[in-house]
CSV table of N, CA and C in Angstrom, one decimal:
chain,number,residue,atom,x,y,z
A,1,MET,N,29.4,-20.4,-60.7
A,1,MET,CA,28.7,-20.9,-60.5
A,1,MET,C,27.2,-20.3,-60.7
A,2,TYR,N,27.3,-19.0,-60.3
A,2,TYR,CA,26.1,-18.3,-59.3
A,2,TYR,C,26.1,-17.0,-60.6
A,3,ASP,N,26.6,-16.6,-61.9
A,3,ASP,CA,26.8,-16.1,-62.8
A,3,ASP,C,26.0,-14.9,-63.4
A,4,ASN,N,24.7,-15.4,-63.2
A,4,ASN,CA,23.2,-13.8,-63.5
A,4,ASN,C,23.0,-13.7,-62.3
A,5,VAL,N,23.8,-13.7,-60.9
A,5,VAL,CA,23.4,-12.7,-60.0
A,5,VAL,C,24.0,-11.4,-59.7
A,6,LEU,N,23.8,-10.5,-59.3
A,6,LEU,CA,24.1,-9.4,-59.1
A,6,LEU,C,24.4,-9.1,-57.5
A,7,PRO,N,25.4,-8.4,-57.4
A,7,PRO,CA,25.3,-8.0,-56.1
A,7,PRO,C,24.7,-7.3,-55.6
A,8,PRO,N,24.5,-7.2,-54.4
A,8,PRO,CA,23.2,-6.0,-54.1
A,8,PRO,C,23.8,-4.5,-53.9
A,9,GLN,N,23.1,-3.8,-53.7
A,9,GLN,CA,23.6,-2.1,-53.7
A,9,GLN,C,23.5,-1.8,-53.0
A,10,SER,N,24.8,-1.2,-52.4
A,10,SER,CA,25.5,-0.4,-51.7
A,10,SER,C,24.2,0.5,-51.0
A,11,LEU,N,23.8,0.2,-49.6
A,11,LEU,CA,23.5,1.3,-49.2
A,11,LEU,C,23.8,2.6,-48.2
A,12,LYS,N,25.3,2.5,-49.0
A,12,LYS,CA,26.0,3.9,-48.2
A,12,LYS,C,26.0,5.3,-48.9
A,13,PRO,N,25.5,6.4,-48.3
A,13,PRO,CA,25.3,7.7,-49.1
A,13,PRO,C,26.4,7.8,-50.2
A,14,LYS,N,26.0,8.4,-51.3
A,14,LYS,CA,26.8,8.9,-52.1
A,14,LYS,C,27.5,10.5,-51.5
A,15,GLN,N,28.7,10.7,-51.8
A,15,GLN,CA,29.3,11.4,-51.5
A,15,GLN,C,28.6,12.8,-52.0
A,16,GLU,N,28.1,12.7,-53.2
A,16,GLU,CA,27.8,14.0,-54.2
A,16,GLU,C,26.3,14.4,-53.0
A,17,ILE,N,25.6,13.5,-52.8
A,17,ILE,CA,24.3,14.3,-52.2
A,17,ILE,C,24.9,14.5,-50.1
A,18,ARG,N,26.0,14.5,-49.9
A,18,ARG,CA,26.2,15.3,-48.3
A,18,ARG,C,26.3,16.6,-48.6
A,19,ALA,N,25.8,17.3,-47.4
A,19,ALA,CA,25.7,18.3,-47.2
A,19,ALA,C,27.6,19.1,-46.9
A,20,CYS,N,27.5,20.4,-47.0
A,20,CYS,CA,29.4,20.9,-47.4
A,20,CYS,C,29.4,20.2,-45.8
A,21,HIS,N,30.6,20.7,-45.9
A,21,HIS,CA,31.7,20.4,-44.3
A,21,HIS,C,31.8,21.5,-43.9
A,22,GLY,N,31.4,22.5,-44.1
A,22,GLY,CA,31.9,23.8,-43.4
A,22,GLY,C,31.5,24.5,-41.9
A,23,LYS,N,32.1,25.0,-41.3
A,23,LYS,CA,31.5,25.2,-39.8
A,23,LYS,C,29.5,25.1,-40.2
A,24,MET,N,29.1,24.8,-39.0
A,24,MET,CA,27.8,25.2,-38.3
A,24,MET,C,27.8,26.4,-37.9
A,25,GLU,N,26.4,26.9,-37.7
A,25,GLU,CA,25.9,27.6,-37.2
A,25,GLU,C,26.0,27.3,-35.8
A,26,GLY,N,25.8,28.5,-34.8
A,26,GLY,CA,25.5,28.1,-33.3
A,26,GLY,C,24.2,28.2,-32.5
A,27,ILE,N,23.2,27.9,-33.4
A,27,ILE,CA,22.0,28.7,-33.5
A,27,ILE,C,21.1,27.1,-33.5
A,28,THR,N,20.6,26.8,-32.1
A,28,THR,CA,19.7,25.5,-32.3
A,28,THR,C,18.1,26.0,-32.3
A,29,THR,N,17.7,25.2,-32.4
A,29,THR,CA,16.0,25.2,-32.6
A,29,THR,C,15.5,25.7,-31.2
A,30,PHE,N,16.3,25.1,-30.1
A,30,PHE,CA,15.5,25.5,-28.9
A,30,PHE,C,16.4,27.2,-28.6
A,31,LYS,N,17.1,27.5,-29.2
A,31,LYS,CA,17.6,29.0,-28.9
A,31,LYS,C,16.8,30.2,-30.2
A,32,SER,N,16.4,29.5,-31.1
A,32,SER,CA,15.4,30.5,-32.0
A,32,SER,C,14.3,30.3,-31.6
A,33,ASP,N,13.5,28.9,-30.9
A,33,ASP,CA,12.3,29.5,-30.6
A,33,ASP,C,11.3,29.5,-29.4
A,34,TYR,N,13.2,30.0,-28.3
A,34,TYR,CA,12.8,30.6,-27.2
A,34,TYR,C,12.8,32.1,-26.9
A,35,CYS,N,11.5,32.1,-26.3
A,35,CYS,CA,10.9,33.0,-25.6
A,35,CYS,C,11.0,33.9,-24.5
A,36,PRO,N,12.2,34.7,-23.7
A,36,PRO,CA,11.8,34.7,-22.3
A,36,PRO,C,10.9,35.2,-22.1
A,37,TYR,N,10.0,35.0,-21.2
A,37,TYR,CA,9.1,35.5,-20.5
A,37,TYR,C,9.3,36.4,-19.3
A,38,GLU,N,8.1,37.3,-18.6
A,38,GLU,CA,8.8,37.9,-17.2
A,38,GLU,C,8.3,37.2,-16.2
A,39,ILE,N,9.1,37.2,-15.2
A,39,ILE,CA,8.6,36.5,-13.9
A,39,ILE,C,8.2,37.3,-12.8
A,40,VAL,N,6.7,37.0,-12.5
A,40,VAL,CA,6.2,37.8,-11.5
A,40,VAL,C,6.1,36.9,-10.4
A,41,LYS,N,6.6,37.5,-9.6
A,41,LYS,CA,6.7,36.7,-7.9
A,41,LYS,C,5.1,36.7,-7.4
A,42,GLN,N,5.3,35.5,-6.9
A,42,GLN,CA,3.6,35.1,-6.7
A,42,GLN,C,3.4,35.6,-4.9
A,43,PRO,N,2.4,36.4,-4.3
A,43,PRO,CA,2.6,37.1,-3.2
A,43,PRO,C,2.8,35.5,-2.0
A,44,ARG,N,3.2,36.1,-1.0
A,44,ARG,CA,3.4,35.1,-0.4
A,44,ARG,C,2.2,35.1,0.7
A,45,HIS,N,1.8,34.3,1.2
A,45,HIS,CA,0.7,33.8,2.0
A,45,HIS,C,1.0,33.8,3.6
A,46,VAL,N,0.7,35.2,4.5
A,46,VAL,CA,0.9,34.9,5.8
A,46,VAL,C,-0.2,34.4,6.5
A,47,PRO,N,0.5,34.2,7.4
A,47,PRO,CA,-1.1,33.4,7.9
A,47,PRO,C,-1.4,33.9,9.8
A,48,GLU,N,-2.4,33.9,9.8
A,48,GLU,CA,-3.2,34.5,11.1
A,48,GLU,C,-2.3,33.9,12.2
A,49,GLU,N,-2.5,35.0,13.3
A,49,GLU,CA,-1.7,35.0,14.6
A,49,GLU,C,-2.4,34.1,15.5
A,50,TYR,N,-1.8,32.5,15.7
A,50,TYR,CA,-3.1,32.0,16.7
A,50,TYR,C,-3.4,32.1,17.8
A,51,LYS,N,-4.4,31.7,18.2
A,51,LYS,CA,-5.1,31.9,19.2
A,51,LYS,C,-6.2,31.2,19.8
A,52,PRO,N,-5.2,30.5,21.0
A,52,PRO,CA,-6.1,29.3,21.7
A,52,PRO,C,-7.4,29.7,22.1
A,53,LYS,N,-8.3,28.5,22.0
A,53,LYS,CA,-9.4,28.7,22.4
A,53,LYS,C,-9.9,28.5,23.6
A,54,GLN,N,-10.9,29.8,24.1
A,54,GLN,CA,-11.2,29.7,25.1
A,54,GLN,C,-12.1,28.7,26.4
A,55,GLY,N,-11.9,28.6,27.3
A,55,GLY,CA,-12.7,27.4,28.0
A,55,GLY,C,-12.1,26.0,28.5
A,56,LYS,N,-12.5,25.1,28.8
A,56,LYS,CA,-12.0,23.7,29.3
A,56,LYS,C,-11.7,22.8,28.2
A,57,ILE,N,-11.1,22.3,28.1
A,57,ILE,CA,-10.7,20.8,26.8
A,57,ILE,C,-11.3,19.5,27.4
A,58,ASP,N,-12.1,19.7,26.4
A,58,ASP,CA,-12.7,17.7,26.9
A,58,ASP,C,-11.1,16.7,26.3
A,59,LEU,N,-10.7,16.4,27.0
A,59,LEU,CA,-9.8,15.2,26.9
A,59,LEU,C,-10.1,13.9,26.9
A,60,GLY,N,-11.3,13.9,26.8
A,60,GLY,CA,-11.8,12.0,27.0
A,60,GLY,C,-11.8,11.7,25.4
A,61,THR,N,-11.3,10.3,25.2
A,61,THR,CA,-11.4,9.6,24.0
A,61,THR,C,-13.1,8.9,24.3
A,62,THR,N,-13.1,8.4,23.1
A,62,THR,CA,-14.4,7.4,23.2
A,62,THR,C,-13.7,5.7,23.6
A,63,TYR,N,-12.0,5.6,23.5
A,63,TYR,CA,-11.4,4.5,23.9
A,63,TYR,C,-11.9,4.1,25.8
A,64,LYS,N,-12.1,6.0,26.5
A,64,LYS,CA,-12.0,5.6,27.8
A,64,LYS,C,-13.8,5.4,28.3
A,65,ARG,N,-14.3,6.0,27.0
A,65,ARG,CA,-15.9,5.7,27.1
A,65,ARG,C,-16.4,4.7,27.0
A,66,ASP,N,-16.0,3.5,25.9
A,66,ASP,CA,-16.2,2.1,25.5
A,66,ASP,C,-15.3,1.4,26.3
A,67,PHE,N,-14.5,1.4,26.8
A,67,PHE,CA,-14.1,0.0,27.8
A,67,PHE,C,-13.7,0.9,29.1
A,68,ASN,N,-14.7,0.9,30.2
A,68,ASN,CA,-14.5,0.7,31.3
A,68,ASN,C,-13.4,0.2,32.3
A,69,SER,N,-12.8,0.9,33.0
A,69,SER,CA,-11.4,0.2,33.7
A,69,SER,C,-12.2,-0.3,34.9
A,70,TYR,N,-11.6,-1.6,35.2
A,70,TYR,CA,-12.2,-2.9,36.4
A,70,TYR,C,-10.9,-3.0,37.1
A,71,LYS,N,-11.4,-3.7,38.4
A,71,LYS,CA,-10.5,-3.7,39.0
A,71,LYS,C,-9.6,-5.3,38.7
A,72,VAL,N,-8.6,-5.7,38.4
A,72,VAL,CA,-7.6,-6.5,38.3
A,72,VAL,C,-7.8,-7.8,39.5
A,73,GLN,N,-8.0,-9.3,39.0
A,73,GLN,CA,-7.4,-9.9,40.3
A,73,GLN,C,-6.5,-10.4,39.9
A,74,PRO,N,-5.6,-11.1,40.8
A,74,PRO,CA,-4.4,-11.3,40.6
A,74,PRO,C,-4.9,-12.9,39.9
A,75,VAL,N,-3.6,-13.4,39.1
A,75,VAL,CA,-3.7,-14.6,38.7
A,75,VAL,C,-3.0,-15.6,39.1
A,76,ALA,N,-3.3,-16.6,39.3
A,76,ALA,CA,-2.9,-17.7,40.1
A,76,ALA,C,-2.4,-18.3,39.0
A,77,ILE,N,-1.0,-18.8,40.1
A,77,ILE,CA,0.2,-19.3,39.3
A,77,ILE,C,0.0,-20.6,38.8
A,78,VAL,N,0.2,-21.3,38.0
A,78,VAL,CA,0.1,-22.4,37.4
A,78,VAL,C,1.4,-23.2,37.1
A,79,ARG,N,2.2,-22.5,36.8
A,79,ARG,CA,3.4,-23.6,37.0
A,79,ARG,C,4.4,-23.5,38.2
A,80,PRO,N,4.4,-24.6,39.0
A,80,PRO,CA,5.0,-24.6,40.1
A,80,PRO,C,6.2,-23.8,40.6
A,81,LEU,N,6.9,-23.1,41.8
A,81,LEU,CA,7.8,-22.4,41.3
A,81,LEU,C,9.3,-22.7,41.5
A,82,GLU,N,9.9,-22.3,40.8
A,82,GLU,CA,10.8,-23.0,40.8
A,82,GLU,C,11.9,-23.3,42.4
A,83,ARG,N,12.4,-24.8,42.3
A,83,ARG,CA,12.8,-24.7,43.4
A,83,ARG,C,14.9,-24.3,43.5
A,84,GLN,N,15.0,-23.3,44.5
A,84,GLN,CA,16.1,-23.1,44.6
A,84,GLN,C,17.1,-23.5,45.8
A,85,VAL,N,18.5,-24.4,45.3
A,85,VAL,CA,18.9,-25.0,45.6
A,85,VAL,C,19.9,-24.3,45.4
A,86,LYS,N,20.5,-24.2,47.3
A,86,LYS,CA,22.2,-23.2,47.8
A,86,LYS,C,23.2,-23.8,47.7
A,87,LYS,N,22.8,-25.3,47.8
A,87,LYS,CA,24.7,-25.8,48.5
A,87,LYS,C,23.8,-27.6,47.9
A,88,GLY,N,24.8,-28.5,48.0
A,88,GLY,CA,24.5,-29.7,47.7
A,88,GLY,C,24.0,-29.7,46.2
A,89,LYS,N,23.8,-31.6,45.9
A,89,LYS,CA,23.7,-32.4,44.8
A,89,LYS,C,22.3,-31.4,44.2
A,90,LEU,N,22.0,-31.7,43.3
A,90,LEU,CA,20.3,-31.6,42.9
A,90,LEU,C,19.9,-33.1,42.6
A,91,ASP,N,18.8,-33.0,43.2
A,91,ASP,CA,18.4,-34.6,43.4
A,91,ASP,C,17.0,-34.7,42.2
A,92,THR,N,17.7,-34.2,40.8
A,92,THR,CA,16.1,-34.0,39.5
A,92,THR,C,17.5,-35.1,38.9
A,93,VAL,N,16.8,-35.1,37.4
A,93,VAL,CA,17.7,-36.1,36.5
A,93,VAL,C,17.7,-34.9,35.3
A,94,PRO,N,18.1,-34.0,34.8
A,94,PRO,CA,18.3,-33.4,34.2
A,94,PRO,C,17.6,-34.1,32.7
A,95,THR,N,16.5,-33.1,31.6
A,95,THR,CA,16.2,-33.8,30.4
A,95,THR,C,16.2,-34.6,29.6
A,96,TYR,N,17.4,-33.9,29.3
A,96,TYR,CA,18.4,-35.2,28.2
A,96,TYR,C,18.8,-36.5,28.8
A,97,LYS,N,19.1,-36.4,30.0
A,97,LYS,CA,18.9,-38.1,31.0
A,97,LYS,C,18.0,-38.7,30.8
A,98,GLY,N,16.6,-37.7,31.4
A,98,GLY,CA,15.6,-38.4,31.9
A,98,GLY,C,15.1,-38.9,29.9
A,99,ASN,N,15.3,-38.0,29.0
A,99,ASN,CA,14.7,-38.8,27.8
A,99,ASN,C,15.7,-39.9,27.4
A,100,LEU,N,16.6,-39.7,27.6
A,100,LEU,CA,17.6,-41.3,26.8
A,100,LEU,C,16.7,-42.0,27.8
A,101,LEU,N,16.4,-42.4,28.7
A,101,LEU,CA,15.9,-43.7,29.8
A,101,LEU,C,14.4,-44.4,29.0
A,102,PHE,N,13.8,-42.6,28.4
A,102,PHE,CA,12.6,-43.4,28.4
A,102,PHE,C,12.8,-44.1,26.6
A,103,HIS,N,13.7,-43.5,26.0
A,103,HIS,CA,14.0,-43.9,24.3
A,103,HIS,C,14.6,-45.1,24.5
A,104,THR,N,15.5,-45.8,25.7
A,104,THR,CA,16.2,-46.8,25.3
A,104,THR,C,15.2,-48.1,25.8
């Protein structure tokens, strides 16, 4: 049916072009290009001995300067104190029962 169409050429390399299969040299491009340099040690920095400054140190901060302290007045209690029932029955209605009374 397709008599005039030739098969595509193979991309496989031909045997005659291949290099020899002998043993490879142990020299890489890194080994051939590598040049060792002399290593010079860097001089070590010797810090000066600590000498504290003479005189008084001001420990005041801008917070203390800008926000002066003042006497705090006691806060008035908004919520009533909780009742302490030691013995006997509680005479209040629990919230879940109280909510049911209002919804029905």
